[in-house]
mmCIF file of C-alpha atoms in Angstrom:
data_model
loop_
_atom_site.group_PDB
_atom_site.id
_atom_site.type_symbol
_atom_site.label_atom_id
_atom_site.label_comp_id
_atom_site.label_asym_id
_atom_site.label_seq_id
_atom_site.Cartn_x
_atom_site.Cartn_y
_atom_site.Cartn_z
ATOM 1 C CA MET V 30 92.207 -44.873 142.880
ATOM 2 C CA ALA V 31 89.891 -44.366 140.374
ATOM 3 C CA GLY V 32 87.693 -47.596 138.595
ATOM 4 C CA TYR V 33 90.087 -49.942 140.609
ATOM 5 C CA ASN V 34 88.143 -53.597 140.838
ATOM 6 C CA MET V 35 88.350 -54.697 144.609
ATOM 7 C CA GLU V 36 86.956 -58.420 143.663
ATOM 8 C CA LYS V 37 90.425 -59.410 142.130
ATOM 9 C CA VAL V 38 92.527 -58.711 145.206
ATOM 10 C CA VAL V 39 95.268 -60.769 145.257
ATOM 11 C CA VAL V 40 96.248 -59.661 149.011
ATOM 12 C CA SER V 41 95.242 -58.199 152.011
ATOM 13 C CA VAL V 42 97.426 -56.914 154.284
ATOM 14 C CA VAL V 43 96.503 -56.693 157.754
ATOM 15 C CA MET V 44 97.652 -53.411 159.420
ATOM 16 C CA PRO V 45 97.175 -53.367 163.108
ATOM 17 C CA ALA V 46 97.271 -50.414 164.728
ATOM 18 C CA TYR V 47 97.973 -48.443 168.114
ATOM 19 C CA ASN V 48 98.861 -44.787 168.982
ATOM 20 C CA CYS V 49 101.408 -45.236 166.269
ATOM 21 C CA GLU V 50 101.392 -41.862 164.814
ATOM 22 C CA LYS V 51 104.638 -41.318 164.348
ATOM 23 C CA TYR V 52 105.671 -44.619 161.716
ATOM 24 C CA ILE V 53 102.458 -45.409 160.289
ATOM 25 C CA ALA V 54 102.051 -42.890 157.746
ATOM 26 C CA GLN V 55 105.460 -44.605 155.943
ATOM 27 C CA ALA V 56 103.723 -48.063 156.327
ATOM 28 C CA ILE V 57 100.485 -47.060 154.917
ATOM 29 C CA ALA V 58 102.930 -45.741 151.896
ATOM 30 C CA SER V 59 105.242 -48.345 151.064
ATOM 31 C CA VAL V 60 101.827 -50.819 150.973
ATOM 32 C CA LEU V 61 100.230 -49.096 148.466
ATOM 33 C CA LYS V 62 103.585 -48.419 146.225
ATOM 34 C CA GLN V 63 103.155 -52.635 146.032
ATOM 35 C CA ASN V 64 102.802 -53.398 142.602
ATOM 36 C CA VAL V 65 99.839 -56.570 142.956
ATOM 37 C CA SER V 66 96.646 -56.746 143.481
ATOM 38 C CA LEU V 67 95.962 -55.663 147.035
ATOM 39 C CA GLU V 68 93.189 -54.229 150.175
ATOM 40 C CA LEU V 69 94.487 -52.996 153.237
ATOM 41 C CA LEU V 70 93.437 -53.771 156.535
ATOM 42 C CA ILE V 71 93.816 -50.963 159.042
ATOM 43 C CA ILE V 72 92.094 -51.880 162.690
ATOM 44 C CA ASP V 73 92.889 -48.854 164.909
ATOM 45 C CA ASP V 74 93.138 -51.121 168.151
ATOM 46 C CA ALA V 75 91.947 -47.298 170.349
ATOM 47 C CA SER V 76 94.028 -45.571 169.487
ATOM 48 C CA THR V 77 94.821 -42.023 172.072
ATOM 49 C CA ASP V 78 97.275 -40.400 169.845
ATOM 50 C CA GLY V 79 96.968 -38.794 166.187
ATOM 51 C CA THR V 80 97.437 -42.335 164.620
ATOM 52 C CA ARG V 81 94.084 -41.586 162.740
ATOM 53 C CA LYS V 82 95.149 -38.206 161.585
ATOM 54 C CA GLN V 83 97.877 -39.481 160.528
ATOM 55 C CA ILE V 84 95.373 -42.428 158.402
ATOM 56 C CA GLU V 85 92.703 -40.291 156.967
ATOM 57 C CA PRO V 86 95.504 -38.607 153.989
ATOM 58 C CA TYR V 87 95.146 -41.966 152.976
ATOM 59 C CA LEU V 88 91.390 -42.906 153.161
ATOM 60 C CA SER V 89 90.476 -41.481 149.332
ATOM 61 C CA ASP V 90 92.360 -45.015 148.166
ATOM 62 C CA GLU V 91 89.361 -47.116 147.621
ATOM 63 C CA ARG V 92 92.367 -50.277 148.892
ATOM 64 C CA ILE V 93 92.144 -49.016 151.679
ATOM 65 C CA ILE V 94 89.173 -50.268 154.143
ATOM 66 C CA TYR V 95 89.890 -48.621 158.048
ATOM 67 C CA THR V 96 88.527 -49.970 161.086
ATOM 68 C CA VAL V 97 88.999 -48.781 164.638
ATOM 69 C CA ASN V 98 87.891 -51.693 167.541
ATOM 70 C CA GLU V 99 85.444 -50.092 170.423
ATOM 71 C CA LYS V 100 87.864 -50.521 173.324
ATOM 72 C CA ASN V 101 92.202 -51.874 173.230
ATOM 73 C CA CYS V 102 91.637 -55.363 172.552
ATOM 74 C CA GLY V 103 95.770 -56.132 171.506
ATOM 75 C CA VAL V 104 97.015 -56.935 168.569
ATOM 76 C CA ALA V 105 96.496 -60.429 168.677
ATOM 77 C CA VAL V 106 92.797 -59.642 168.349
ATOM 78 C CA SER V 107 93.467 -56.845 165.684
ATOM 79 C CA ARG V 108 94.904 -58.752 163.411
ATOM 80 C CA ASN V 109 92.516 -61.887 163.625
ATOM 81 C CA ARG V 110 89.679 -59.408 162.663
ATOM 82 C CA GLY V 111 91.642 -58.335 160.105
ATOM 83 C CA VAL V 112 92.306 -61.516 158.462
ATOM 84 C CA SER V 113 88.120 -62.393 159.180
ATOM 85 C CA MET V 114 88.165 -59.522 156.869
ATOM 86 C CA ALA V 115 90.589 -60.341 154.405
ATOM 87 C CA ARG V 116 88.744 -61.190 150.566
ATOM 88 C CA GLY V 117 92.548 -61.823 148.975
ATOM 89 C CA LYS V 118 94.260 -65.392 148.315
ATOM 90 C CA TYR V 119 96.633 -63.728 151.210
ATOM 91 C CA ILE V 120 97.786 -62.328 153.973
ATOM 92 C CA ALA V 121 100.064 -60.156 154.754
ATOM 93 C CA PHE V 122 100.808 -59.157 157.720
ATOM 94 C CA LEU V 123 102.716 -55.152 158.451
ATOM 95 C CA ASP V 124 102.763 -53.422 161.393
ATOM 96 C CA ALA V 125 102.108 -50.192 161.790
ATOM 97 C CA ASP V 126 105.864 -49.064 162.535
ATOM 98 C CA ASP V 127 107.555 -51.229 159.769
ATOM 99 C CA TYR V 128 108.004 -50.605 156.329
ATOM 100 C CA TRP V 129 108.756 -52.923 152.933
ATOM 101 C CA THR V 130 110.666 -52.295 149.856
ATOM 102 C CA GLU V 131 108.432 -51.473 147.251
ATOM 103 C CA ASP V 132 108.968 -54.863 145.286
ATOM 104 C CA LYS V 133 108.090 -57.051 148.587
ATOM 105 C CA LEU V 134 104.712 -58.552 147.381
ATOM 106 C CA GLU V 135 105.573 -58.593 144.332
ATOM 107 C CA ARG V 136 108.597 -61.039 145.032
ATOM 108 C CA GLN V 137 106.842 -63.300 147.708
ATOM 109 C CA LEU V 138 104.201 -63.597 146.276
ATOM 110 C CA ALA V 139 106.037 -65.239 142.677
ATOM 111 C CA LEU V 140 107.246 -67.536 145.284
ATOM 112 C CA MET V 141 103.976 -68.432 146.878
ATOM 113 C CA GLU V 142 102.768 -69.771 144.217
ATOM 114 C CA GLU V 143 105.463 -71.234 142.519
ATOM 115 C CA LYS V 144 106.706 -72.922 145.937
ATOM 116 C CA GLN V 145 102.704 -73.477 146.210
ATOM 117 C CA ALA V 146 103.235 -72.846 150.282
ATOM 118 C CA VAL V 147 101.159 -72.277 152.366
ATOM 119 C CA LEU V 148 103.865 -69.962 154.533
ATOM 120 C CA SER V 149 106.526 -67.879 153.452
ATOM 121 C CA SER V 150 108.462 -64.834 154.881
ATOM 122 C CA THR V 151 111.394 -62.216 153.875
ATOM 123 C CA ALA V 152 114.385 -60.810 155.768
ATOM 124 C CA ARG V 153 114.533 -57.625 157.078
ATOM 125 C CA GLU V 154 116.928 -55.134 157.789
ATOM 126 C CA LEU V 155 117.023 -53.521 161.123
ATOM 127 C CA MET V 156 116.529 -49.804 162.159
ATOM 128 C CA ASN V 157 116.184 -47.778 164.918
ATOM 129 C CA GLU V 158 113.423 -45.323 166.607
ATOM 130 C CA ARG V 159 113.878 -42.704 164.336
ATOM 131 C CA GLY V 160 114.649 -44.761 160.688
ATOM 132 C CA GLU V 161 117.663 -45.579 160.305
ATOM 133 C CA LEU V 162 118.563 -48.511 158.691
ATOM 134 C CA SER V 163 121.725 -50.406 160.174
ATOM 135 C CA GLY V 164 123.054 -52.535 157.554
ATOM 136 C CA LYS V 165 122.050 -55.196 160.171
ATOM 137 C CA ILE V 166 120.265 -57.954 158.523
ATOM 138 C CA ILE V 167 117.887 -60.630 159.568
ATOM 139 C CA SER V 168 118.846 -63.652 157.684
ATOM 140 C CA VAL V 169 116.060 -66.079 156.746
ATOM 141 C CA PRO V 170 116.378 -70.148 155.754
ATOM 142 C CA ASN V 171 115.080 -70.914 152.401
ATOM 143 C CA GLU V 172 112.727 -73.527 154.092
ATOM 144 C CA ILE V 173 111.893 -74.063 157.306
ATOM 145 C CA THR V 174 110.420 -76.873 159.532
ATOM 146 C CA TYR V 175 108.358 -77.169 162.341
ATOM 147 C CA ARG V 176 111.652 -78.626 164.773
ATOM 148 C CA GLN V 177 113.793 -75.423 162.760
ATOM 149 C CA LEU V 178 111.195 -73.013 163.653
ATOM 150 C CA LEU V 179 111.329 -74.396 167.703
ATOM 151 C CA LYS V 180 115.033 -73.499 167.064
ATOM 152 C CA GLY V 181 114.432 -69.740 166.928
ATOM 153 C CA ASN V 182 112.061 -67.880 165.170
ATOM 154 C CA CYS V 183 112.840 -66.852 162.621
ATOM 155 C CA ILE V 184 109.801 -66.473 160.777
ATOM 156 C CA ASN V 185 109.033 -62.048 161.561
ATOM 157 C CA THR V 186 105.545 -60.732 161.129
ATOM 158 C CA SER V 187 105.859 -58.231 159.346
ATOM 159 C CA GLY V 188 107.548 -60.020 156.866
ATOM 160 C CA VAL V 189 104.953 -63.098 156.341
ATOM 161 C CA MET V 190 102.488 -64.071 153.752
ATOM 162 C CA VAL V 191 100.642 -66.624 154.283
ATOM 163 C CA LEU V 192 97.177 -68.464 152.154
ATOM 164 C CA THR V 193 93.904 -66.223 153.916
ATOM 165 C CA SER V 194 92.468 -70.080 154.685
ATOM 166 C CA VAL V 195 95.218 -71.089 156.296
ATOM 167 C CA ALA V 196 95.617 -67.746 159.024
ATOM 168 C CA LYS V 197 91.564 -67.745 159.135
ATOM 169 C CA GLN V 198 91.994 -71.968 160.701
ATOM 170 C CA TYR V 199 94.901 -70.954 162.879
ATOM 171 C CA PRO V 200 94.339 -67.545 164.648
ATOM 172 C CA MET V 201 96.972 -66.032 166.830
ATOM 173 C CA GLU V 202 96.216 -66.817 170.438
ATOM 174 C CA GLN V 203 97.464 -66.203 173.757
ATOM 175 C CA GLU V 204 98.694 -63.031 173.874
ATOM 176 C CA HIS V 205 100.796 -62.930 176.850
ATOM 177 C CA LEU V 206 103.227 -64.908 174.919
ATOM 178 C CA HIS V 207 104.269 -64.601 171.379
ATOM 179 C CA GLU V 208 101.045 -64.832 169.656
ATOM 180 C CA ASP V 209 103.031 -64.807 166.395
ATOM 181 C CA TYR V 210 105.292 -67.395 166.844
ATOM 182 C CA ILE V 211 102.588 -69.934 168.091
ATOM 183 C CA MET V 212 100.685 -69.342 164.948
ATOM 184 C CA TRP V 213 103.708 -70.211 162.766
ATOM 185 C CA LEU V 214 104.309 -73.244 164.669
ATOM 186 C CA ARG V 215 100.528 -74.303 164.512
ATOM 187 C CA ILE V 216 100.518 -73.878 160.622
ATOM 188 C CA LEU V 217 104.254 -75.691 160.244
ATOM 189 C CA GLN V 218 102.815 -79.124 162.265
ATOM 190 C CA GLU V 219 99.866 -79.410 160.341
ATOM 191 C CA TYR V 220 101.534 -78.348 156.790
ATOM 192 C CA LYS V 221 105.715 -78.899 157.129
ATOM 193 C CA ILE V 222 107.220 -76.388 155.837
ATOM 194 C CA ALA V 223 107.529 -72.866 154.997
ATOM 195 C CA TYR V 224 110.012 -70.325 152.627
ATOM 196 C CA GLY V 225 112.182 -68.418 152.827
ATOM 197 C CA LEU V 226 112.847 -64.620 151.176
ATOM 198 C CA ASN V 227 115.783 -63.894 151.450
ATOM 199 C CA ALA V 228 115.977 -60.898 150.860
ATOM 200 C CA PRO V 229 116.145 -57.795 152.642
ATOM 201 C CA LEU V 230 112.693 -56.613 151.819
ATOM 202 C CA LEU V 231 111.224 -55.776 155.712
ATOM 203 C CA LYS V 232 112.513 -52.578 157.243
ATOM 204 C CA TYR V 233 111.997 -53.762 160.982
ATOM 205 C CA ARG V 234 111.941 -51.007 163.246
ATOM 206 C CA LEU V 235 113.332 -52.231 167.222
ATOM 207 C CA MET V 236 111.508 -51.055 169.843
ATOM 208 C CA GLU V 237 112.516 -50.889 173.622
ATOM 209 C CA THR V 238 109.453 -50.648 175.138
ATOM 210 C CA SER V 239 108.182 -53.969 172.438
ATOM 211 C CA LYS V 240 107.742 -57.304 173.666
ATOM 212 C CA SER V 241 110.625 -58.756 171.992
ATOM 213 C CA GLY V 242 112.657 -55.698 172.243
ATOM 214 C CA ASN V 243 112.692 -57.032 176.010
ATOM 215 C CA LYS V 244 115.370 -59.846 176.522
ATOM 216 C CA LEU V 245 114.493 -61.303 179.765
ATOM 217 C CA ARG V 246 110.691 -61.197 178.467
ATOM 218 C CA SER V 247 110.901 -62.115 175.603
ATOM 219 C CA ALA V 248 112.827 -65.163 176.230
ATOM 220 C CA LYS V 249 110.247 -65.834 179.304
ATOM 221 C CA MET V 250 107.358 -65.855 176.921
ATOM 222 C CA THR V 251 109.800 -68.089 174.037
ATOM 223 C CA PHE V 252 109.657 -70.563 177.322
ATOM 224 C CA GLY V 253 105.912 -69.967 177.372
ATOM 225 C CA VAL V 254 105.524 -71.049 174.050
ATOM 226 C CA TYR V 255 107.311 -73.854 173.940
ATOM 227 C CA ARG V 256 105.452 -75.956 177.684
ATOM 228 C CA TYR V 257 101.514 -74.101 175.312
ATOM 229 C CA MET V 258 102.458 -75.919 171.963
ATOM 230 C CA GLY V 259 103.082 -79.628 174.377
ATOM 231 C CA LEU V 260 106.857 -79.987 174.673
ATOM 232 C CA ASN V 261 108.018 -81.287 177.909
ATOM 233 C CA ILE V 262 111.036 -80.107 180.129
ATOM 234 C CA ILE V 263 114.140 -81.376 178.797
ATOM 235 C CA GLU V 264 112.393 -80.669 175.590
ATOM 236 C CA SER V 265 111.813 -77.279 176.345
ATOM 237 C CA VAL V 266 114.974 -76.988 177.748
ATOM 238 C CA TYR V 267 116.843 -78.262 174.399
ATOM 239 C CA TYR V 268 114.898 -75.330 172.052
ATOM 240 C CA PHE V 269 115.251 -72.732 174.237
ATOM 241 C CA CYS V 270 119.043 -73.513 174.290
ATOM 242 C CA TRP V 271 118.639 -72.973 170.537
ATOM 243 C CA TYR V 272 116.384 -70.185 170.794
ATOM 244 C CA ALA V 273 119.576 -68.560 173.584
ATOM 245 C CA ILE V 274 122.719 -69.104 170.874
ATOM 246 C CA LYS V 275 121.052 -67.514 167.633
ATOM 247 C CA GLY V 276 119.700 -64.872 169.702
ATOM 248 C CA VAL V 277 122.722 -63.394 170.447
ATOM 249 C CA ILE V 278 124.228 -64.845 166.865
ATOM 250 C CA LYS V 279 120.708 -62.349 165.493
ATOM 251 C CA TYR V 280 121.756 -59.144 167.245
ATOM 252 C CA HIS V 281 125.542 -59.331 167.661
#
């Protein structure tokens, strides 16, 4: 974009990318269609496929900053690297295999400003690996507290917008667990409330190879999150039961 003023960036979009040549062009295009002042920080986590080749046609756009990790570091490190580079007031995360509707950031930014929020998330529509939309909508509550979030992670990373200063205060950690879930919980411990925009502005690809796609592994990791957050066994079992019940409802 000729004459684009990067000094007025409002939203920094952080997109980790690893061996996602099949999907990343659609993700990038959905970001560039957003009607807000933004920068797109693509963190290539040492991809070994044609990911870079798919990105190259977009690099003439001044809003895109493309960085390659020297070695494969994992999604948490890659997101944290993007956050550290961010110049916008807000950060929005988008995984390279998901995409947004054109009004996603505009509507979410309005919610963040109205509520003076530090964290928000949108609802999402599920699609399969081929990108075929299912019509299945995963909703999000209008307000989310720490205790509510312990009952099930209704905040999807690719639907998140978070105040940049808060994201830098609480980087993602413990990637062997659910690093994003831990981040939201830690934020809500201090800031008490997150807001939901209950519209499917995120199109979310279900991948069998993902951490959340493997249900047993995801369940073990969720229990590990409870223990990491300092919950005792009884509390952990209590919230895990909520998680299990909501999980059955969510995908059926």
